[in-house]
Coordinates of C-alpha atoms and ligand atoms in Angstrom, one line a residue:
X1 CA 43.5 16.3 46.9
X2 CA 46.7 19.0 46.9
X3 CA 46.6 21.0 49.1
X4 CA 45.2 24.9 47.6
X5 CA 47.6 27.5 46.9
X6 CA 45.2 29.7 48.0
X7 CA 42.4 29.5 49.8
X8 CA 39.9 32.1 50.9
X9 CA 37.8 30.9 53.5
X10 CA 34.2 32.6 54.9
X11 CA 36.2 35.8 53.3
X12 CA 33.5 38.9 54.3
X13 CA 34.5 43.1 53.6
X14 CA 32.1 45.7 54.7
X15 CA 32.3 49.6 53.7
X16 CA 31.2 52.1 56.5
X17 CA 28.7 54.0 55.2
X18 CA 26.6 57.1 57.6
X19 CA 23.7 54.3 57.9
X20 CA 25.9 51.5 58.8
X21 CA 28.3 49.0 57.5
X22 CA 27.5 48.1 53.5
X23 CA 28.3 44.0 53.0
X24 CA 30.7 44.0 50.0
X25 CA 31.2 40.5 50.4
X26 CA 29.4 38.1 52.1
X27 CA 31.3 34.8 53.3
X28 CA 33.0 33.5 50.5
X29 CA 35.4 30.2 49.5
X30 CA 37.5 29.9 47.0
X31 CA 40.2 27.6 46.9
X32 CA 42.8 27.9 43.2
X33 CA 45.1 25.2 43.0
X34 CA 49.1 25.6 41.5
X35 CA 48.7 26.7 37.9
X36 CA 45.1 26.3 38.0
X37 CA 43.2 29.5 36.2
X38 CA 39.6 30.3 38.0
X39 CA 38.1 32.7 36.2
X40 CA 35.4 35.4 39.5
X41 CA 32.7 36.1 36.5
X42 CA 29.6 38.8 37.6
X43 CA 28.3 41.9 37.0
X44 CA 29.9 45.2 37.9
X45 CA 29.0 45.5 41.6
X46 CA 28.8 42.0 42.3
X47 CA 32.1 42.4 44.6
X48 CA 34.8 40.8 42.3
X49 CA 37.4 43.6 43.1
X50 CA 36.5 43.8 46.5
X51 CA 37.2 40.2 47.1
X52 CA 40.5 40.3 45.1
X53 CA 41.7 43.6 46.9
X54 CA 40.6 41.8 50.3
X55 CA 42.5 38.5 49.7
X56 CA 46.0 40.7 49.2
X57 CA 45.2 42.9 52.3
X58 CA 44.5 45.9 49.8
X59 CA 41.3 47.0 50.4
X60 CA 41.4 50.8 50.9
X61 CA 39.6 52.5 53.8
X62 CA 36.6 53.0 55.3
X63 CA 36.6 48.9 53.2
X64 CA 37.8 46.7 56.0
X65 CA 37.4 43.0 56.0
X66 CA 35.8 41.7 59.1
X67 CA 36.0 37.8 59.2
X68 CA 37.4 35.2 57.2
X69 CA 40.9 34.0 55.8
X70 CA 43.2 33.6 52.4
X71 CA 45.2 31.1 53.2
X72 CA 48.3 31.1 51.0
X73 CA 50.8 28.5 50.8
X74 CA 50.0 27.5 54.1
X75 CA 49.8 30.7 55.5
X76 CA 46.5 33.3 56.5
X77 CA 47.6 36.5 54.1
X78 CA 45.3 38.5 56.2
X79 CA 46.3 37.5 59.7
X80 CA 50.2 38.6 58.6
X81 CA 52.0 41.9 59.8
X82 CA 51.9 44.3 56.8
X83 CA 55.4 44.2 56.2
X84 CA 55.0 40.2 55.4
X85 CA 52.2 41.0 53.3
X86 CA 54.1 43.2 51.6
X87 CA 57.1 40.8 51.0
X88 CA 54.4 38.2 49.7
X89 CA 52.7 40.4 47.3
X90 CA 55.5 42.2 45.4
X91 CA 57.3 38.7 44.6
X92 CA 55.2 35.4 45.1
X93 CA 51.5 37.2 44.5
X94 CA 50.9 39.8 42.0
X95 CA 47.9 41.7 40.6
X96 CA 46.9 43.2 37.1
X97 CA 44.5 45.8 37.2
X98 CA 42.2 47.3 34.7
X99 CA 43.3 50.7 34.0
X100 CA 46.8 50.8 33.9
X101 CA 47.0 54.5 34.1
X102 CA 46.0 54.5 37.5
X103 CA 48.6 51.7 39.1
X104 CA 51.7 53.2 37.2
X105 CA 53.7 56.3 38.5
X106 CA 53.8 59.1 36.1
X107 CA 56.8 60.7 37.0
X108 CA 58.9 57.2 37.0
X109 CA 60.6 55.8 33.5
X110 CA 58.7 52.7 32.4
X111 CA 62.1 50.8 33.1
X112 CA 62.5 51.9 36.7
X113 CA 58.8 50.7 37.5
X114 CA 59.3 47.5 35.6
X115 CA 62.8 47.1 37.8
X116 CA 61.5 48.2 41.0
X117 CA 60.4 44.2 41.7
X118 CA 63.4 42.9 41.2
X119 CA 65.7 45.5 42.8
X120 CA 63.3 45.7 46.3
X121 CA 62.9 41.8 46.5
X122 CA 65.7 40.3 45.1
X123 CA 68.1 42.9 46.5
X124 CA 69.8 43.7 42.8
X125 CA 71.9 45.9 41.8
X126 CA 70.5 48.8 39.4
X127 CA 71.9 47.5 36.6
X128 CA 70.8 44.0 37.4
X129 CA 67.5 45.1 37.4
X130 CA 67.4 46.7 34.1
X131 CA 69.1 44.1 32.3
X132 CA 66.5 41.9 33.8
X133 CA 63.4 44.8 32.9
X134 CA 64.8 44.3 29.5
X135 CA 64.4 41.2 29.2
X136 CA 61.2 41.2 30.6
X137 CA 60.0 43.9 28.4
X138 CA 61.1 42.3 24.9
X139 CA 59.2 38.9 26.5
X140 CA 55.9 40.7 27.1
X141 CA 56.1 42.3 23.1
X142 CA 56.9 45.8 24.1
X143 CA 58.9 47.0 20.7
X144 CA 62.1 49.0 20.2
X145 CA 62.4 47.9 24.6
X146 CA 65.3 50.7 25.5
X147 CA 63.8 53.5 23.9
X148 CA 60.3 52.7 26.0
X149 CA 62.0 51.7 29.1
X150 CA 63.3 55.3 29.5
X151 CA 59.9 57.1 28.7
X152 CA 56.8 57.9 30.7
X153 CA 53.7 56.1 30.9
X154 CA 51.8 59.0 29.4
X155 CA 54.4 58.2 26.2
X156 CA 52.8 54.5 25.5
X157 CA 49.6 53.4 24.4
X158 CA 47.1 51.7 26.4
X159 CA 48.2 48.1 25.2
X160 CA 51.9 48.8 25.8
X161 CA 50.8 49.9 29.0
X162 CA 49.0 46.6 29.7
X163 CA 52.5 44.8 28.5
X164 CA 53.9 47.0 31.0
X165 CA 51.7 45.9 34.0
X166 CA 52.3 42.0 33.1
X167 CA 55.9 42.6 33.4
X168 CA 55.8 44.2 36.0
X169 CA 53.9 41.3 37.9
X170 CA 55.3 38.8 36.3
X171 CA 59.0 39.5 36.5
X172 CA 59.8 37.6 39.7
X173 CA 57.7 34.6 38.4
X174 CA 54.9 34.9 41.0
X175 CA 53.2 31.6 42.3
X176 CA 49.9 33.4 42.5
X177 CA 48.6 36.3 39.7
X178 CA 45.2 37.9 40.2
X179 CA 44.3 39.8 37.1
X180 CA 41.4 41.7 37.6
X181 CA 39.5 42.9 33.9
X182 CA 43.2 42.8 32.5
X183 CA 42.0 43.7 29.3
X184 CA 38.5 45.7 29.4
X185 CA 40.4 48.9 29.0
X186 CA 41.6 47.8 25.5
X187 CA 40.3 47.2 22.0
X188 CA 38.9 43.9 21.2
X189 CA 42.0 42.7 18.9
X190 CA 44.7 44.0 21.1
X191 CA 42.3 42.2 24.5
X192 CA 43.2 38.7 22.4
X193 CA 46.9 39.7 22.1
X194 CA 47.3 40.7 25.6
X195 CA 45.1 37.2 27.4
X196 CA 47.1 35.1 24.9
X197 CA 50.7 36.8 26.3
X198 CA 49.0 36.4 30.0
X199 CA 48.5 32.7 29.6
X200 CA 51.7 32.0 27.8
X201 CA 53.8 33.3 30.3
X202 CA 51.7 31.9 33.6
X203 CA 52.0 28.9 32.3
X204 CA 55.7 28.7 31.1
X205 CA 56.3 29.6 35.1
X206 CA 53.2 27.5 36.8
X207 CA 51.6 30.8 38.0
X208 CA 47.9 29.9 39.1
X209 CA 45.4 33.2 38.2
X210 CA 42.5 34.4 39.9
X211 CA 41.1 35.9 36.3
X212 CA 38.1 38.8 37.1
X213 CA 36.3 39.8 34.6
X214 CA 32.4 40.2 33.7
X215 CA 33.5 38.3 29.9
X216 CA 32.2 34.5 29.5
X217 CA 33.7 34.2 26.3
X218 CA 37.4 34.9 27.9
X219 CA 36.3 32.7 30.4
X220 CA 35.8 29.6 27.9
X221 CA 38.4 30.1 25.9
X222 CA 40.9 30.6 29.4
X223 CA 39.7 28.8 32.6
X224 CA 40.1 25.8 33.9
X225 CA 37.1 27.0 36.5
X226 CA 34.7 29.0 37.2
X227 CA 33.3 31.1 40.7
X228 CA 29.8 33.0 39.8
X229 CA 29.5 36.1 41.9
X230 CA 26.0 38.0 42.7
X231 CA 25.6 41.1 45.3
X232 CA 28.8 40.1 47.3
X233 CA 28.5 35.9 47.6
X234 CA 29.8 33.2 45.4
X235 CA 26.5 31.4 43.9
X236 CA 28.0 29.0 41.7
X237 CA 31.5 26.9 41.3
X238 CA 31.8 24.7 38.6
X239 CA 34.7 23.2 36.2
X240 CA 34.5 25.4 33.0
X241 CA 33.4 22.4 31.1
X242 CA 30.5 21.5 33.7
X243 CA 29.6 25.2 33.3
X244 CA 29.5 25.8 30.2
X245 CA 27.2 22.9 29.4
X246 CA 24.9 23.6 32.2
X247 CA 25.0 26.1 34.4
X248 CA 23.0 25.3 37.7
X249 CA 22.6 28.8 39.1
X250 CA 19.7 30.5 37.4
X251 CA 21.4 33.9 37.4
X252 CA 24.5 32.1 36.1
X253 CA 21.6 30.5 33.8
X254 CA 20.1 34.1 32.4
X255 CA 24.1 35.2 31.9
X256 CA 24.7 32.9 29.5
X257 CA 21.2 33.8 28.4
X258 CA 21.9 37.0 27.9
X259 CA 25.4 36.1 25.2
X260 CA 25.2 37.3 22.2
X261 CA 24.8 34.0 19.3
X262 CA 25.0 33.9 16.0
X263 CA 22.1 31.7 15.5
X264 CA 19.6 34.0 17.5
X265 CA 19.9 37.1 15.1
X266 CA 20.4 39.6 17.5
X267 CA 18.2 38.3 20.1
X268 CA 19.3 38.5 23.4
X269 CA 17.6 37.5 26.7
X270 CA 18.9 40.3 29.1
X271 CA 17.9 39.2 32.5
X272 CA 15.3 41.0 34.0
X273 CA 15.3 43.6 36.8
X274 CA 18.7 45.3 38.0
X275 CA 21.7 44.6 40.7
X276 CA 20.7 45.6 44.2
X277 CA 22.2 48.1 45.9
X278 CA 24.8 47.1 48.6
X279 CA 22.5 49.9 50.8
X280 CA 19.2 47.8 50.4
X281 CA 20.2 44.0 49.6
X282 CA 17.3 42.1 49.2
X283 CA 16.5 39.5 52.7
X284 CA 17.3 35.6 51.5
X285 CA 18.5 35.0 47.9
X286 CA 19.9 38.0 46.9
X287 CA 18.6 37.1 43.5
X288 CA 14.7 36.4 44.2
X289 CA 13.5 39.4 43.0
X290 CA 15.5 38.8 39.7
X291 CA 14.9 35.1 39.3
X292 CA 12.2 33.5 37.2
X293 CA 12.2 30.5 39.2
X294 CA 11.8 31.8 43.0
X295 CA 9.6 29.8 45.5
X296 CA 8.6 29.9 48.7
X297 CA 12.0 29.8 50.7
X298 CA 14.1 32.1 48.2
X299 CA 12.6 35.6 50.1
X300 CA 13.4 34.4 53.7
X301 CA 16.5 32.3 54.3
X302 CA 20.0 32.5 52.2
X303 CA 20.8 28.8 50.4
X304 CA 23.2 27.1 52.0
X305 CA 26.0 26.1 49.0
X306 CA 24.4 22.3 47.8
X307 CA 26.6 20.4 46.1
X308 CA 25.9 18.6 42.5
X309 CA 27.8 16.4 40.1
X310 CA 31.0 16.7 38.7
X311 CA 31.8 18.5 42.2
X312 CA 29.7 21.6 41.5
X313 CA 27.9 23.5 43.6
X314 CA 25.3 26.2 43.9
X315 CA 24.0 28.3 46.3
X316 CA 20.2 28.1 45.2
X317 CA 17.7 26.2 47.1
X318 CA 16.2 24.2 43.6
X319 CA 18.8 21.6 44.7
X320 CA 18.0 21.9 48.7
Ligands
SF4_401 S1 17.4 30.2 45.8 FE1 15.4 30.7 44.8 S2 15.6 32.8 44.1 FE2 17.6 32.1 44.6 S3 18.4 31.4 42.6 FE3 17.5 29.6 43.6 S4 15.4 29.5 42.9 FE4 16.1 31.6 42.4

């Protein structure tokens, strides 16, 4: 097999807390291949940020990430002096987050932000940097591009400003994008618009995406696989096709459950009970107080991942 362009390995971030450290996330693997999309599906809570914060060296303090490694190109991200990090993550990794607003500077023009790539890492001049911002701008749909490049952030609305992140990650064609719930922030048509610029672009350049997001029907309609997330571990991996026919996890069972179909009426099957806290995480399978098909094991030991057919696997000890 080719070798992963990344690959996070026994990847585990804890938050200090007064009572003791919280376990954000809890030994996880992921591998994503060159252009491959792998879609980190799960509830809010579940530790999807965390982990794509942690594999970029970004999680902010008291989050710290005590074990593991994501292993890029050949190289541990984590184990790297900050200034390589840096150097990796402005040009060859990138990440799109979900509220714009937050990750631009207001007092910097939308064109200086958009340039700021290309002038730290590909040592450009000023005006080469523009020109190139403006290129980037009229590619990622942004209209009338000079007279937005010299306004504010606080000028454009939210799904310019979503054009205005992807260009800004995607100007030095990075190798790597991690997008976390790119388009939650936006309407539902202008979410289509924005996935569908996303993908056209990442794939006219071969960038692989780490896609986050709590949506399964972006994740059918984008991913070529699929990592299931519950209270801080991966419990499922599965081609999107394998998945999507039958999932093997039952909480990744009860969320497909719990879609919305036209041929139930309105009917949904929510699944029952709530998300643990990361203060009082439930001993064994995190989900046995939630799953309608616990046994004896589930309440004392963790499942080991097993793995199935079509190379997936599950962390649930129905396959043990
Ligand atoms: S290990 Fe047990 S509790 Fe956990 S998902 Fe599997 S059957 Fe359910």
């Amino acid at each position: 097999m080719q070798q992963a362009l990344l690959s996070v390995e026994n990847l585990t971030t804890v938050f200090d807390a007064p009572r003791g450290a919280l376990t954000a996330v809890d030994g996880v693997d992921l591998a994503i291949g060159r252009g491959e999309v792998v879609a980190v599906v799960g509830e809010s809570g579940c530790g999807k940020t965390v982990l794509s914060l942690s594999v970029l060296g970004l999680v902010p303090p008291p989050g710290r990430v005590v074990s593991g490694k994501a292993v890029f190109d050949g190289r541990d991200i984590l184990a790297l002096p900050e200034r390589e990090r840096r150097a990796i993550r402005g040009s060859r990794a990138s990440m799109i987050f979900q509220e714009p607003m937050t990750s631009l500077n207001p007092v910097l023009t939308i064109g200086d932000q958009v340039a700021e790539p290309v002038r730290i890492h590909r040592k450009a001049s000023r005006r080469e940097a523009m020109d190139a911002a403006a290129a980037m701008a009229s590619r990622v749909g942004l209209p009338d591009v000079s007279k937005r490049l010299s306004a504010y952030p606080h000028e454009l609305s939210g799904g310019q400003r979503q054009r205005v992140m992807i260009a800004m990650a995607l100007i030095l064609s990075p190798e790597l994008l991690i997008a976390d719930e790119p388009t939650t922030a936006l309407d539902v048509t202008v979410q289509r618009q924005i996935l569908d610029l996303m993908l056209g672009l990442t794939r006219d350049s071969g960038t692989a995406i780490a896609l986050i997001t709590h949506n399964l029907g972006v994740v059918a309609q984008t991913a070529d696989a699929v990592a299931v997330m519950y209270s801080g571990r991966v419990v499922e991996y599965a081609g999107v096709r394998a998945f999507f026919d039958g999932p093997a996890h039952p909480y990744s069972q009860g969320l497909l459950a719990s879609l919305p179909r036209l041929s139930d009426r309105g009917r949904l099957t929510p699944i029952a009970g709530t998300v643990p806290s990361l203060s009082a995480l439930p001993t064994g399978c995190h989900f046995h107080p939630r799953c309608p098909r616990a046994f004896a094991p589930c309440a004392h030991e963790a499942p080991p991942f097993f793995t199935l057919d079509n190379g997936r696997r599950a962390r649930c000890w129905l396959y043990g």
